[in-house]
Short mmCIF file of C-alpha atoms and ligand atoms in Angstrom, two decimals:
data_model
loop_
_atom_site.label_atom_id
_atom_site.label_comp_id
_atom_site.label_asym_id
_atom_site.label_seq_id
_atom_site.Cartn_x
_atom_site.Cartn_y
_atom_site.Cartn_z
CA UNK Q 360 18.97 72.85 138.31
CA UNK Q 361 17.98 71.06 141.63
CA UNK Q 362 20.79 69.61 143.56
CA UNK Q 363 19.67 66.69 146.20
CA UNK Q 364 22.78 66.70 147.63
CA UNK Q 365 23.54 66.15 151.23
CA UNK Q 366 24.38 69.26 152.95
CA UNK Q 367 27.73 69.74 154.22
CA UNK Q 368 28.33 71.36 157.60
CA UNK Q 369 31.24 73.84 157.45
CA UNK Q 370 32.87 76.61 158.96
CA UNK Q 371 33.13 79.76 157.40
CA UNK Q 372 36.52 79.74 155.43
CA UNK Q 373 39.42 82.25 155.95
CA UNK Q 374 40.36 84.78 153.29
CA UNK Q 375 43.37 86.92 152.97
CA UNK Q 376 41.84 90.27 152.35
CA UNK Q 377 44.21 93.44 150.95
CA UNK Q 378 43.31 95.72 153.61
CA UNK Q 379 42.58 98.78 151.06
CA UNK Q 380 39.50 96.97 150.23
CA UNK Q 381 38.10 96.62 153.70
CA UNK Q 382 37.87 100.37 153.81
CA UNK Q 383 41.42 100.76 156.16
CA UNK Q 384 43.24 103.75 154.83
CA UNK Q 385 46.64 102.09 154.24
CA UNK Q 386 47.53 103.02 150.64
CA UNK Q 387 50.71 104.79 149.74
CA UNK Q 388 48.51 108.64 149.54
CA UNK Q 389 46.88 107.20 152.79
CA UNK Q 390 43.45 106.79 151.01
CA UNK Q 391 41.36 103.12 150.77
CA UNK Q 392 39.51 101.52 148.08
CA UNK Q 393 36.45 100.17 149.89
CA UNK Q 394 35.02 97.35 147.82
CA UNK Q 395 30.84 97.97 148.18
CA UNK Q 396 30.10 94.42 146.42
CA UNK Q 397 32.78 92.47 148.87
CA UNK Q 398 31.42 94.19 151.97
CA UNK Q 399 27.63 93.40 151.39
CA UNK Q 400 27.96 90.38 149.56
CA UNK Q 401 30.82 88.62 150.78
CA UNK Q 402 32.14 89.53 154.31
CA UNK Q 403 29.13 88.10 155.72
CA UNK Q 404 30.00 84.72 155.16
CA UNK Q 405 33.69 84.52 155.59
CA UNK Q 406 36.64 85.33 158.11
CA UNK Q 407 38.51 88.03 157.20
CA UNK Q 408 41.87 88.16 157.53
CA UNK Q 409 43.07 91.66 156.90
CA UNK Q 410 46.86 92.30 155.42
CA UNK Q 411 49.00 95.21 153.90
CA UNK Q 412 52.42 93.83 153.17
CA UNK Q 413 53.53 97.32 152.87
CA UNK Q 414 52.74 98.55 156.16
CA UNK Q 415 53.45 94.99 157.54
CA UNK Q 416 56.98 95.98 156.13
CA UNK Q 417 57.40 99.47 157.98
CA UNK Q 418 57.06 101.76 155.18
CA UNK Q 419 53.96 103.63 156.76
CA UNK Q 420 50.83 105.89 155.96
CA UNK Q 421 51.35 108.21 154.03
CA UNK Q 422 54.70 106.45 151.81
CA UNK Q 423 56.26 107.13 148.57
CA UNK Q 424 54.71 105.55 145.36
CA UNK Q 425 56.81 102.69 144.48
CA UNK Q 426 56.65 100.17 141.49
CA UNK Q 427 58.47 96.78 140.13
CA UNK Q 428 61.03 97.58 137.80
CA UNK Q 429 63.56 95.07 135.91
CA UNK Q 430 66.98 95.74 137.02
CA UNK Q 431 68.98 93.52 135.04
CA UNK Q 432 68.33 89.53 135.54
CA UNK Q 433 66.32 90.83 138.35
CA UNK Q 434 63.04 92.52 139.49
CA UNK Q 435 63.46 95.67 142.27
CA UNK Q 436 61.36 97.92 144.05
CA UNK Q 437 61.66 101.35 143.27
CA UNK Q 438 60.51 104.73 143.70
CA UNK Q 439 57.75 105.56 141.05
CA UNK Q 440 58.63 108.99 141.18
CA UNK Q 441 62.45 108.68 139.93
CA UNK Q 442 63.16 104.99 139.30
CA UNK Q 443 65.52 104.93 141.84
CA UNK Q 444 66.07 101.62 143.62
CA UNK Q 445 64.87 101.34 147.03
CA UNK Q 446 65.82 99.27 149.91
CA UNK Q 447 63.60 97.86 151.83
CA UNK Q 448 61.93 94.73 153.83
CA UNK Q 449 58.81 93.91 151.39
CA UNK Q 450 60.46 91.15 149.77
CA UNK Q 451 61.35 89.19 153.30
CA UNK Q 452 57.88 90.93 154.74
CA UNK Q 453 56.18 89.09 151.72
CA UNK Q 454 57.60 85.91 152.59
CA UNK Q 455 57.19 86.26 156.35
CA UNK Q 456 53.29 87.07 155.52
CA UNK Q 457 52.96 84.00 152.62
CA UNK Q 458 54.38 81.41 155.30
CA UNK Q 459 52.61 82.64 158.54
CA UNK Q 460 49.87 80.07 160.16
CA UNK Q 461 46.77 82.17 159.21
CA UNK Q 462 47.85 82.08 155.63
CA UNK Q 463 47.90 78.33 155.73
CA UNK Q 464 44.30 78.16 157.36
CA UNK Q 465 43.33 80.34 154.15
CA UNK Q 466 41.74 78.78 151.01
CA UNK Q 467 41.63 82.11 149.03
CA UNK Q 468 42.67 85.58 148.67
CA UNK Q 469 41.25 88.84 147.64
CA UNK Q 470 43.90 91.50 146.43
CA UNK Q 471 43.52 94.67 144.65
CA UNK Q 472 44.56 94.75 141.28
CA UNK Q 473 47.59 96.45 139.93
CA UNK Q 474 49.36 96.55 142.98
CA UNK Q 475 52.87 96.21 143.06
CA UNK Q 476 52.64 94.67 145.92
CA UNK Q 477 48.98 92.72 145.80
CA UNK Q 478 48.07 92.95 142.25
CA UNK Q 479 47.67 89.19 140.31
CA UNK Q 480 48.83 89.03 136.69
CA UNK Q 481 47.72 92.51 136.89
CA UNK Q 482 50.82 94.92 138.47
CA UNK Q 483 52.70 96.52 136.22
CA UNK Q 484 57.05 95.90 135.89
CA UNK Q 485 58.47 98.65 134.22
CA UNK Q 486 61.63 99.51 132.78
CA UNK Q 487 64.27 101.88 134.51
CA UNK Q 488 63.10 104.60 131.84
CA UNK Q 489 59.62 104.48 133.17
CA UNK Q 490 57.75 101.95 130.68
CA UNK Q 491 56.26 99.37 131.05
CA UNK Q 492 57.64 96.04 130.00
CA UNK Q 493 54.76 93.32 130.90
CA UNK Q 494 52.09 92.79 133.52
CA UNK Q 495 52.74 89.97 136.14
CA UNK Q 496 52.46 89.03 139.69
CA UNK Q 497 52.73 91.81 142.42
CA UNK Q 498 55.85 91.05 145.38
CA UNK Q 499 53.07 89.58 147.78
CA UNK Q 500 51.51 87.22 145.22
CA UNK Q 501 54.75 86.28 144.09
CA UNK Q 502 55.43 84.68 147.63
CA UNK Q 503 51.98 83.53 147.85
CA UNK Q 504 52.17 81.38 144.61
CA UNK Q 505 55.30 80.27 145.66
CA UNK Q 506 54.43 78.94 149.83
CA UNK Q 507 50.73 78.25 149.16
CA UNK Q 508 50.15 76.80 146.02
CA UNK Q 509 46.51 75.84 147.19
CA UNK Q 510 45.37 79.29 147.54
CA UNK Q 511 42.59 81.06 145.40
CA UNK Q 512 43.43 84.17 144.06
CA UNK Q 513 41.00 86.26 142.89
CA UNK Q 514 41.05 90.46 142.54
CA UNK Q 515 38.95 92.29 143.40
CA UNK Q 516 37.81 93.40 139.79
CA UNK Q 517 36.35 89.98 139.38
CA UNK Q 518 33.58 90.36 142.20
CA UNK Q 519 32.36 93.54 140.80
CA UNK Q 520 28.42 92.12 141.51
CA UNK Q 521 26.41 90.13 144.06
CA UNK Q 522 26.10 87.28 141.53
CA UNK Q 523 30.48 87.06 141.25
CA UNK Q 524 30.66 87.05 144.73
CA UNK Q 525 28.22 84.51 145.59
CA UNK Q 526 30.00 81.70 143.24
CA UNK Q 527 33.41 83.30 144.73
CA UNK Q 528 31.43 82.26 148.54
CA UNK Q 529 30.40 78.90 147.20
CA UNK Q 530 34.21 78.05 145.30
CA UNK Q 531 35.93 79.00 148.58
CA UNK Q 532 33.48 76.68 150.54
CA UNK Q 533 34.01 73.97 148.24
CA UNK Q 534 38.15 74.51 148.72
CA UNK Q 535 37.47 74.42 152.64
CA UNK Q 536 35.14 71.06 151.99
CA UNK Q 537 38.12 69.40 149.86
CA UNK Q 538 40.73 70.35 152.31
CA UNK Q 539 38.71 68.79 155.46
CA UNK Q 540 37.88 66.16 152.74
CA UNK Q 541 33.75 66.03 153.35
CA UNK Q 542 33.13 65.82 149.48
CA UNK Q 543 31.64 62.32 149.12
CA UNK Q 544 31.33 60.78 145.51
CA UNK Q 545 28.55 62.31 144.96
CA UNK Q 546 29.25 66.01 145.27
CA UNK Q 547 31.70 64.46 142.90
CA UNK Q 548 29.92 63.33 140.44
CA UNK Q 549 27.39 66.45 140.46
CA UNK Q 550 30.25 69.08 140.16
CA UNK Q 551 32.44 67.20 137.61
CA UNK Q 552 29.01 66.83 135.57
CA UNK Q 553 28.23 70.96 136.10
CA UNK Q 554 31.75 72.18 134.33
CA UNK Q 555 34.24 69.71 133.10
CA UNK Q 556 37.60 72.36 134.96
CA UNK Q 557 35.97 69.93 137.77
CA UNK Q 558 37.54 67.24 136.36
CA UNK Q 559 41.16 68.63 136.50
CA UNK Q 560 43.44 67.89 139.96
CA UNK Q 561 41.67 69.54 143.20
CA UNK Q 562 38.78 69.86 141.02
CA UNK Q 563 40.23 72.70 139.21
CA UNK Q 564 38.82 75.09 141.33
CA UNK Q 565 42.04 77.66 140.53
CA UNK Q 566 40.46 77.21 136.96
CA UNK Q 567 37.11 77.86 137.84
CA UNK Q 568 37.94 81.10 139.79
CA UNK Q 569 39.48 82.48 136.12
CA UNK Q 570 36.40 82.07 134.84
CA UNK Q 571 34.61 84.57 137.47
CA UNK Q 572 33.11 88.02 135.63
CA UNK Q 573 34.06 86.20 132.64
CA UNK Q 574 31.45 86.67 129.36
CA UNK Q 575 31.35 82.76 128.82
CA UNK Q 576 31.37 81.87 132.62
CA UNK Q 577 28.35 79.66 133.34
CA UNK Q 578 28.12 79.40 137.03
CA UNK Q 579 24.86 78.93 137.95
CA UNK Q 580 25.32 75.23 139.38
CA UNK Q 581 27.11 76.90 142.07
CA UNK Q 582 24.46 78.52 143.74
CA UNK Q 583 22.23 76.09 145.60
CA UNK Q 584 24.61 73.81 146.61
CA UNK Q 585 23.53 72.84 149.76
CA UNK Q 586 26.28 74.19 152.53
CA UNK Q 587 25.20 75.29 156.03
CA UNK Q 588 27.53 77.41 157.96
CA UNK Q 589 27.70 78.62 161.56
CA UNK Q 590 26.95 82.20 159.87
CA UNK Q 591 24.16 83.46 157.72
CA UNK Q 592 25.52 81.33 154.81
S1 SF4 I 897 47.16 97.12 147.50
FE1 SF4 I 897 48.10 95.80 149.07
S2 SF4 I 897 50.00 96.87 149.63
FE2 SF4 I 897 48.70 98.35 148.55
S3 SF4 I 897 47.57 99.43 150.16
FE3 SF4 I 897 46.29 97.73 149.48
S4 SF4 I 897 46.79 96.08 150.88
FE4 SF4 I 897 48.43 97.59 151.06
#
């Protein structure tokens, strides 16, 4: 498709990264998860900010497994190992992270899946006895859907290829050309013509990220739209 759109100067946009994917070895066994696709295909064009709620809450490298687990009414952290409750800060160093100013500069986030603390619809809540009871939100992206309701959240599983993370570049540009409000009628009219989740409020860009590594996705519009950054992109 050719797009005669007029280009849009822009900054690069500010992600929330989970630091286990940049390569940092902050998980619990005090390994990482490096994310190949992400670092060739997607750091270039962003700024990164880096974030472990865990060690932003003390617990350190290396740390006991922990997990969600229904306690009651209510959701706790606790040991994986035994079940037993823990007490800790990663609930108020979840909400201290969701709230701080570079989180509100963000327009998206990139968190590892399964997480208790980072995973999205993905992290596992188990019952005291050790099985699990649903899938949901991890303690971070709890906070985060709760403080900044305009973020993009997107796992890591869902950039698995150059192509994913090239319409993930081009969606988080888009959010950062909505917030500063440079999208002129028609970028409009071109987008909400491309893929009618465009039409929804703040051009349904939430629902177009769900649709990323999906079979049905049809993305291709995305990819020459015409923005020039201070970077490569
Ligand atoms: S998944 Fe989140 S909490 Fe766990 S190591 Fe990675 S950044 Fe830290």
């Amino acid at each position: 498709m050719t797009v005669k759109l007029p280009a849009i100067h822009l900054p690069k946009p500010v992600l929330l990264v989970s630091q286990c994917l940049l390569g940092d070895p902050v998980r619990y066994d005090g390994a990482h998860k490096q994310h190949p696709a992400i670092a060739q295909h997607l750091l270039p064009h962003i700024t990164t900010a880096a974030l472990c709620p865990e060690v932003a809450a003390g617990m350190g490298v290396p740390r006991p497994a922990i997990r969600r687990q229904q306690m009651g009414d209510s959701e706790i952290i606790a040991l994986a190992s035994s079940g037993a409750a823990l007490a800790n800060s990663l609930l108020s160093t979840s909400q201290r992270l969701a709230t701080h100013a570079t989180t509100q500069t963000a327009v998206a986030a990139i968190l590892k899946a399964r997480s208790p603390s980072c995973g999205i619809e993905s992290s596992p809540l188990f019952n005291p006895d050790g099985t699990i009871l649903a899938l949901g939100d991890g303690l971070f992206v709890q906070q985060l859907r709760k403080h900044q309701t305009h973020l993009l959240l997107v796992s890591e599983e869902q950039l698995h290829d150059a192509e994913s993370c090239v319409y993930f570049v081009r969606l988080c540009q888009l959010a950062l050309a909505l917030k500063l409000n440079l999208l002129r009628e028609d970028w409009l009219v071109y987008l909400r013509k491309a893929n009618a989740l465009h039409q929804l409020p703040a051009l349904g860009l939430q629902e177009v990220v769900r649709e990323l590594s999906g079979e049905s996705a049809e993305l291709h519009y995305l990819e020459p739209l015409p923005f020039i950054g201070r970077g490569k992109n």
